[in-house]
Amino acid sequence: MIPFLDLGRINEPHQARVREATHRVLQSGWYITGREVEQFERQFAHFCGTRHCIGVANGLDALTLVLKAWDFPANSEVIVPSNAYIASLLSVTLANLSPVFVEPDPHTYLLDPSRIEAAITGQTKAILPVHLYGRCCAMGPIRELAERYNLLILEDAAQAHGAIYDRQRAGSLGDASGWSFYPSKNLGALGDAGAITTNDDLLADRLRSLRNYGSSQKYVNDYIGHNSRLDELQAAILAAKLPYLTTENEVRRKLAKLYLQGIDNPDVLLPPTDQVEQDVWHLFVIRHPRRDALRLFLQERGIGTDVHYPIPPHRQRAYKEYAHYSFPVSEQLHREVVSLPLNTALTEREVSYIIDTINQFGG
Ligand SMILES: *Cc1c(COP(=O)(O)O)cnc(C)c1O
């Protein structure tokens, strides 16, 4: 049996480091916003190439807090991809802003710059590109539009730890970026954790306050804040794992290349190969017109898969008000995508077996 994801196996190489980090935090007697968080923030900002990193409780909060910190007038519009994970959309509506959906590029599944301009109105304040599956959006053209229309850019980098666009790392490509360190991400904590990276000093100050009850001085509150702190334990674990991220991304890339070279089933659509080295392969997503039958076929042969994601955001019950929208590109993607196992615990032999099994399907 090859599970889609086995987090225990993925964290096994880090066991000694994680034990050492947790022991240190336990002994310190200091568990919330202390030296471990500061040190991880410094390390992660350096990794991304930004001046600031602000640790927060999770990825959704990271995105929401940035949008709140920007303090746009109520119902200002934010451009979001129509095919992403629900968190990107949630952050917009939780900040009392209005999402404007833009269809993705049908080849990269990422926000399509050529469709953005038509979605911009007098109310538009920001663009929220999601670096879905580990590949950066076309940030050059997106930044040009943002400059031309005076819009801010919030990257959703929750799937793109270490991804590169034009020699720069994800997290440094817009005005601010939201990160998640949910256990299954390329850099994963042992619980919930998140962060924001930015080069904006004022925004960073405001976010440090907003994550901590809107307070930068104990018992003095400047904003209606959240309690969204990254804790010392998770920060220490993340700091222990961060030095291995680049090597781990290399392992993912190597396995992704095996899939790209090996899968030759004519009905399978592979991910684009023009940025193999810049992509960090958070997920290896293929398409098949009979996706569910393919999943069953793989399941019967001991191969676990997952779907990212089965229901487009505008078709979720939580967002009935968008149910009448029609996004054919997104809807087709949500029907056809399937994610194959791809992680640092997977062996080349397992990947060969998965490739052979996929190539046998439907023949
Ligand atoms: C995981 C993820 C998030 C949210 O992260 P949480 O830490 O689970 O809140 C946001 N956006 C994308 C694209 C994600 O993959």
PDB file of C-alpha atoms in Angstrom, residues 78-85 88 99-120 124 126-133 135-143 145-146 151-156 165 275 327 329-330 333:
ATOM      1  CA  VAL A  78      -9.881  41.763  -4.359  1.00  0.00           C
ATOM      2  CA  ILE A  79      -9.106  39.687  -7.447  1.00  0.00           C
ATOM      3  CA  VAL A  80      -8.848  35.974  -6.658  1.00  0.00           C
ATOM      4  CA  PRO A  81      -8.470  32.882  -8.845  1.00  0.00           C
ATOM      5  CA  SER A  82     -11.752  31.009  -9.355  1.00  0.00           C
ATOM      6  CA  ASN A  83     -10.131  27.588  -8.807  1.00  0.00           C
ATOM      7  CA  ALA A  84      -8.118  27.743  -5.575  1.00  0.00           C
ATOM      8  CA  TYR A  85      -8.373  26.298  -2.085  1.00  0.00           C
ATOM      9  CA  SER A  88      -7.864  32.289  -0.247  1.00  0.00           C
ATOM     10  CA  PRO A  99     -13.905  38.744  -4.154  1.00  0.00           C
ATOM     11  CA  VAL A 100     -13.805  39.118  -7.924  1.00  0.00           C
ATOM     12  CA  PHE A 101     -13.091  35.736  -9.491  1.00  0.00           C
ATOM     13  CA  VAL A 102     -10.775  35.356 -12.452  1.00  0.00           C
ATOM     14  CA  GLU A 103     -10.445  32.109 -14.383  1.00  0.00           C
ATOM     15  CA  PRO A 104      -7.054  30.367 -14.334  1.00  0.00           C
ATOM     16  CA  ASP A 105      -4.750  29.714 -17.253  1.00  0.00           C
ATOM     17  CA  PRO A 106      -5.970  26.281 -18.469  1.00  0.00           C
ATOM     18  CA  HIS A 107      -2.349  25.040 -18.818  1.00  0.00           C
ATOM     19  CA  THR A 108      -0.814  26.192 -15.524  1.00  0.00           C
ATOM     20  CA  TYR A 109      -4.025  26.279 -13.423  1.00  0.00           C
ATOM     21  CA  LEU A 110      -2.773  29.623 -12.054  1.00  0.00           C
ATOM     22  CA  LEU A 111      -4.301  33.096 -12.110  1.00  0.00           C
ATOM     23  CA  ASP A 112      -4.354  34.160 -15.766  1.00  0.00           C
ATOM     24  CA  PRO A 113      -2.861  37.664 -16.156  1.00  0.00           C
ATOM     25  CA  SER A 114      -4.588  38.135 -19.517  1.00  0.00           C
ATOM     26  CA  ARG A 115      -7.988  37.928 -17.797  1.00  0.00           C
ATOM     27  CA  ILE A 116      -7.229  40.240 -14.871  1.00  0.00           C
ATOM     28  CA  GLU A 117      -7.583  43.607 -16.546  1.00  0.00           C
ATOM     29  CA  ALA A 118     -11.217  43.016 -17.503  1.00  0.00           C
ATOM     30  CA  ALA A 119     -11.999  42.290 -13.837  1.00  0.00           C
ATOM     31  CA  ILE A 120     -10.540  45.547 -12.491  1.00  0.00           C
ATOM     32  CA  THR A 124     -10.419  47.048  -6.924  1.00  0.00           C
ATOM     33  CA  ALA A 126      -5.653  44.149  -4.457  1.00  0.00           C
ATOM     34  CA  ILE A 127      -4.780  40.991  -6.372  1.00  0.00           C
ATOM     35  CA  LEU A 128      -4.424  37.674  -4.561  1.00  0.00           C
ATOM     36  CA  PRO A 129      -2.364  35.296  -6.730  1.00  0.00           C
ATOM     37  CA  VAL A 130      -2.238  31.741  -5.352  1.00  0.00           C
ATOM     38  CA  HIS A 131       0.956  29.817  -6.170  1.00  0.00           C
ATOM     39  CA  LEU A 132      -1.080  26.650  -6.469  1.00  0.00           C
ATOM     40  CA  TYR A 133       0.593  23.205  -6.310  1.00  0.00           C
ATOM     41  CA  ARG A 135       4.468  26.826  -8.919  1.00  0.00           C
ATOM     42  CA  CYS A 136       4.632  30.631  -8.886  1.00  0.00           C
ATOM     43  CA  CYS A 137       2.018  32.616 -10.781  1.00  0.00           C
ATOM     44  CA  ALA A 138       3.111  34.764 -13.720  1.00  0.00           C
ATOM     45  CA  MET A 139       4.176  37.547 -11.367  1.00  0.00           C
ATOM     46  CA  GLY A 140       5.833  39.755 -14.014  1.00  0.00           C
ATOM     47  CA  PRO A 141       2.603  40.551 -15.867  1.00  0.00           C
ATOM     48  CA  ILE A 142       0.631  40.554 -12.595  1.00  0.00           C
ATOM     49  CA  ARG A 143       2.985  43.153 -11.092  1.00  0.00           C
ATOM     50  CA  LEU A 145      -1.042  45.385 -13.907  1.00  0.00           C
ATOM     51  CA  ALA A 146      -0.832  46.099 -10.185  1.00  0.00           C
ATOM     52  CA  LEU A 151      -3.218  47.693  -6.643  1.00  0.00           C
ATOM     53  CA  LEU A 152      -1.508  45.807  -3.839  1.00  0.00           C
ATOM     54  CA  ILE A 153      -0.458  42.177  -4.265  1.00  0.00           C
ATOM     55  CA  LEU A 154      -0.972  39.554  -1.573  1.00  0.00           C
ATOM     56  CA  GLU A 155       0.692  36.255  -2.515  1.00  0.00           C
ATOM     57  CA  ASP A 156      -0.911  33.097  -1.188  1.00  0.00           C
ATOM     58  CA  TYR A 165      10.067  33.243 -10.103  1.00  0.00           C
ATOM     59  CA  GLN A 275       9.376  25.562 -14.847  1.00  0.00           C
ATOM     60  CA  PHE A 327     -16.382  29.379 -14.563  1.00  0.00           C
ATOM     61  CA  VAL A 329     -12.190  26.381 -16.915  1.00  0.00           C
ATOM     62  CA  SER A 330     -12.307  25.990 -13.128  1.00  0.00           C
ATOM     63  CA  LEU A 333     -10.338  21.385 -13.570  1.00  0.00           C
TER      64      LEU A 333
END
